[in-house]
Amino acid sequence: MRLHFYWVRPRGLLDKAAAGSERGAVLVDTPGYGHAVGERAELRHWRSLIDTYIDTSPSLRLALLLIDCTRGLCDADRRVLRLLSARGVRTIAALTKCDLLAPDPLARSHRVVLAQIDEANRRRDGAPVDPRGARLSLLSSHFYTGIEQLWDELDHELRLQMPCGDQIDSGRCGSHGRTIVERRNDHM
């Protein structure tokens, strides 16, 4: 069980003139952490690895939580959402495998997961951590539904955090599982 790091550069920095620039984002993929299977010691190590990363990464700015629509949030998702909320890290959530459910069960899954996210993101006093509330995109890799909109949402969130408003090049990377996004720039 490992963290996978992917370097993503803004569209304006893909040309040769900016090849030496370090501005961009790092996608950190944590594949399968929510449904990891293994020895107890190995699972404890995996949990510790993710917790330590969230607690200590100085450049962690945005998290993308991909949730299987047929399962909803697992305990690991709830724990990670609470850790991210405590650190003030903005989290974007998306339901995956939406092509597997008929419209009515998908709508129920959407409502249930939104409520689960809302509950996980509340402070101890019951107030929401993010006043914007939870949004939940619907994705299907089979039909490519929602993927472009998700990249647009990621691009929007990252633009708010990147100093020059660069765009992330969605054509240069792909990932599965839970993804955490860090911001890097030339001054780091």
Tab-separated table of C-alpha atoms in Angstrom:
chain	number	residue	atom	x	y	z
A	1	MET	CA	0.000	0.000	0.000
A	2	ARG	CA	1.525	3.241	-1.191
A	3	LEU	CA	0.783	6.842	-1.960
A	4	HIS	CA	1.101	7.555	-5.685
A	5	PHE	CA	2.313	11.022	-6.714
A	6	TYR	CA	1.489	12.563	-10.116
A	7	TRP	CA	2.842	15.919	-11.290
A	8	VAL	CA	0.286	18.097	-13.112
A	9	ARG	CA	1.323	21.307	-14.853
A	10	PRO	CA	-0.895	24.241	-15.792
A	11	ARG	CA	-1.714	24.471	-19.495
A	12	GLY	CA	0.352	27.631	-19.924
A	13	LEU	CA	3.461	25.847	-18.661
A	14	LEU	CA	3.431	22.928	-21.056
A	15	ASP	CA	5.517	24.703	-23.673
A	16	LYS	CA	9.319	24.455	-23.839
A	17	ALA	CA	9.880	28.022	-22.603
A	18	ALA	CA	8.490	27.132	-19.194
A	19	ALA	CA	9.883	23.604	-19.021
A	20	GLY	CA	11.987	24.370	-15.938
A	21	SER	CA	9.135	25.868	-13.945
A	22	GLU	CA	8.005	24.032	-10.850
A	23	ARG	CA	4.580	25.646	-10.782
A	24	GLY	CA	1.770	23.140	-10.907
A	25	ALA	CA	0.009	20.610	-8.715
A	26	VAL	CA	0.816	17.220	-7.326
A	27	LEU	CA	-1.971	14.657	-7.342
A	28	VAL	CA	-1.514	12.186	-4.513
A	29	ASP	CA	-3.520	9.038	-5.104
A	30	THR	CA	-4.352	6.760	-2.176
A	31	PRO	CA	-5.750	3.788	-4.100
A	32	GLY	CA	-8.130	1.573	-2.207
A	33	TYR	CA	-7.559	2.945	1.270
A	34	GLY	CA	-11.252	2.695	2.129
A	35	HIS	CA	-11.537	-0.962	1.219
A	36	ALA	CA	-7.999	-2.083	1.961
A	37	VAL	CA	-7.664	-5.708	2.926
A	38	GLY	CA	-4.662	-7.205	4.654
A	39	GLU	CA	-3.001	-8.042	7.931
A	40	ARG	CA	-3.906	-5.804	10.872
A	41	ALA	CA	-0.369	-4.458	11.139
A	42	GLU	CA	-0.386	-3.601	7.433
A	43	LEU	CA	-3.745	-1.816	7.725
A	44	ARG	CA	-2.524	0.127	10.778
A	45	HIS	CA	0.534	1.176	8.774
A	46	TRP	CA	-1.681	2.286	5.854
A	47	ARG	CA	-3.900	4.330	8.178
A	48	SER	CA	-0.859	5.865	9.844
A	49	LEU	CA	0.668	6.735	6.460
A	50	ILE	CA	-2.454	8.597	5.321
A	51	ASP	CA	-2.976	10.293	8.692
A	52	THR	CA	0.638	11.451	8.806
A	53	TYR	CA	0.460	12.746	5.247
A	54	ILE	CA	-2.699	14.759	5.941
A	55	ASP	CA	-1.377	16.048	9.270
A	56	THR	CA	2.088	17.068	8.068
A	57	SER	CA	1.955	18.048	4.401
A	58	PRO	CA	2.552	21.812	4.305
A	59	SER	CA	1.211	22.190	0.765
A	60	LEU	CA	-1.983	20.129	1.012
A	61	ARG	CA	-4.786	22.365	-0.290
A	62	LEU	CA	-7.518	20.283	-1.916
A	63	ALA	CA	-8.826	16.733	-1.640
A	64	LEU	CA	-10.911	14.747	-4.096
A	65	LEU	CA	-12.905	11.953	-2.524
A	66	LEU	CA	-14.162	9.378	-5.035
A	67	ILE	CA	-17.020	7.360	-3.552
A	68	ASP	CA	-18.456	4.165	-5.022
A	69	CYS	CA	-22.197	4.878	-5.416
A	70	THR	CA	-23.011	1.259	-4.580
A	71	ARG	CA	-21.236	1.459	-1.195
A	72	GLY	CA	-21.418	5.027	0.125
A	73	LEU	CA	-18.925	6.328	2.648
A	74	CYS	CA	-16.911	3.801	4.594
A	75	ASP	CA	-15.437	4.411	8.050
A	76	ALA	CA	-12.057	5.330	6.519
A	77	ASP	CA	-13.764	7.981	4.337
A	78	ARG	CA	-15.443	9.527	7.372
A	79	ARG	CA	-12.183	9.577	9.315
A	80	VAL	CA	-10.260	11.145	6.425
A	81	LEU	CA	-13.014	13.751	5.887
A	82	ARG	CA	-12.768	14.710	9.564
A	83	LEU	CA	-8.960	14.978	9.331
A	84	LEU	CA	-9.185	17.117	6.194
A	85	SER	CA	-11.869	19.319	7.764
A	86	ALA	CA	-9.768	19.793	10.895
A	87	ARG	CA	-6.874	20.950	8.687
A	88	GLY	CA	-9.161	23.264	6.703
A	89	VAL	CA	-8.545	21.376	3.453
A	90	ARG	CA	-11.307	21.891	0.875
A	91	THR	CA	-12.727	18.535	-0.246
A	92	ILE	CA	-14.562	17.817	-3.489
A	93	ALA	CA	-16.617	14.610	-3.485
A	94	ALA	CA	-17.806	12.578	-6.446
A	95	LEU	CA	-19.899	9.420	-6.763
A	96	THR	CA	-18.317	6.893	-9.111
A	97	LYS	CA	-19.766	3.937	-11.034
A	98	CYS	CA	-23.060	5.794	-11.475
A	99	ASP	CA	-23.817	3.749	-14.591
A	100	LEU	CA	-24.324	0.694	-12.336
A	101	LEU	CA	-27.493	2.020	-10.693
A	102	ALA	CA	-30.910	2.814	-12.135
A	103	PRO	CA	-32.079	6.443	-11.671
A	104	ASP	CA	-34.100	5.922	-8.456
A	105	PRO	CA	-31.420	3.954	-6.540
A	106	LEU	CA	-28.802	6.439	-7.791
A	107	ALA	CA	-30.866	9.365	-6.489
A	108	ARG	CA	-31.180	7.588	-3.107
A	109	SER	CA	-27.430	6.924	-3.042
A	110	HIS	CA	-26.777	10.592	-3.837
A	111	ARG	CA	-29.018	11.768	-0.957
A	112	VAL	CA	-27.531	9.288	1.527
A	113	VAL	CA	-23.917	10.122	0.652
A	114	LEU	CA	-24.579	13.886	0.785
A	115	ALA	CA	-26.010	13.418	4.286
A	116	GLN	CA	-23.019	11.261	5.281
A	117	ILE	CA	-20.578	13.905	4.009
A	118	ASP	CA	-22.490	16.673	5.764
A	119	GLU	CA	-22.386	14.728	9.037
A	120	ALA	CA	-18.655	13.933	8.704
A	121	ASN	CA	-17.871	17.585	7.945
A	122	ARG	CA	-19.597	19.045	10.996
A	123	ARG	CA	-17.626	20.473	13.855
A	124	ARG	CA	-18.149	19.115	17.330
A	125	ASP	CA	-20.608	21.956	18.025
A	126	GLY	CA	-22.715	20.840	15.046
A	127	ALA	CA	-21.864	23.770	12.765
A	128	PRO	CA	-20.823	23.002	9.173
A	129	VAL	CA	-17.098	23.316	8.471
A	130	ASP	CA	-17.604	24.623	4.941
A	131	PRO	CA	-20.488	27.099	4.635
A	132	ARG	CA	-20.739	26.314	0.903
A	133	GLY	CA	-22.047	22.876	1.834
A	134	ALA	CA	-21.322	19.587	0.141
A	135	ARG	CA	-21.634	19.101	-3.607
A	136	LEU	CA	-21.508	15.658	-5.056
A	137	SER	CA	-20.678	15.080	-8.720
A	138	LEU	CA	-21.905	11.965	-10.513
A	139	LEU	CA	-19.307	10.063	-12.561
A	140	SER	CA	-19.310	7.151	-14.953
A	141	SER	CA	-16.027	6.041	-16.442
A	142	HIS	CA	-17.992	3.691	-18.699
A	143	PHE	CA	-19.891	6.563	-20.349
A	144	TYR	CA	-17.398	9.340	-19.375
A	145	THR	CA	-20.286	11.150	-17.692
A	146	GLY	CA	-19.325	13.975	-15.331
A	147	ILE	CA	-15.571	13.668	-15.839
A	148	GLU	CA	-15.120	16.925	-17.749
A	149	GLN	CA	-17.264	18.758	-15.193
A	150	LEU	CA	-15.161	17.316	-12.368
A	151	TRP	CA	-11.948	18.546	-14.055
A	152	ASP	CA	-13.596	21.965	-14.424
A	153	GLU	CA	-14.427	21.998	-10.709
A	154	LEU	CA	-10.873	20.963	-9.802
A	155	ASP	CA	-9.510	23.628	-12.140
A	156	HIS	CA	-11.758	26.244	-10.523
A	157	GLU	CA	-10.721	25.318	-6.983
A	158	LEU	CA	-7.040	25.245	-7.910
A	159	ARG	CA	-7.276	28.606	-9.688
A	160	LEU	CA	-8.429	30.081	-6.390
A	161	GLN	CA	-5.239	28.787	-4.787
A	162	MET	CA	-2.624	29.214	-7.521
A	163	PRO	CA	-0.942	32.621	-7.634
A	164	CYS	CA	-1.298	33.253	-11.361
A	165	GLY	CA	-4.652	31.563	-12.006
A	166	ASP	CA	-3.149	28.863	-14.226
A	167	GLN	CA	-5.283	25.986	-15.417
A	168	ILE	CA	-4.536	22.356	-14.675
A	169	ASP	CA	-4.127	20.289	-17.831
A	170	SER	CA	-6.652	17.507	-17.415
A	171	GLY	CA	-5.367	15.753	-20.520
A	172	ARG	CA	-2.051	15.005	-18.858
A	173	CYS	CA	-3.100	12.892	-15.929
A	174	GLY	CA	-5.605	10.379	-14.738
A	175	SER	CA	-6.134	8.679	-11.438
A	176	HIS	CA	-8.425	6.323	-9.574
A	177	GLY	CA	-9.268	6.145	-5.886
A	178	ARG	CA	-9.001	8.957	-3.410
A	179	THR	CA	-6.885	11.846	-4.577
A	180	ILE	CA	-5.324	14.618	-2.596
A	181	VAL	CA	-4.079	17.691	-4.443
A	182	GLU	CA	-1.137	19.775	-3.341
A	183	ARG	CA	-0.144	23.126	-4.780
A	184	ARG	CA	3.455	23.913	-5.693
A	185	ASN	CA	4.957	27.039	-7.201
A	186	ASP	CA	8.369	28.477	-8.016
A	187	HIS	CA	8.761	30.044	-4.587
A	188	MET	CA	8.655	26.798	-2.599
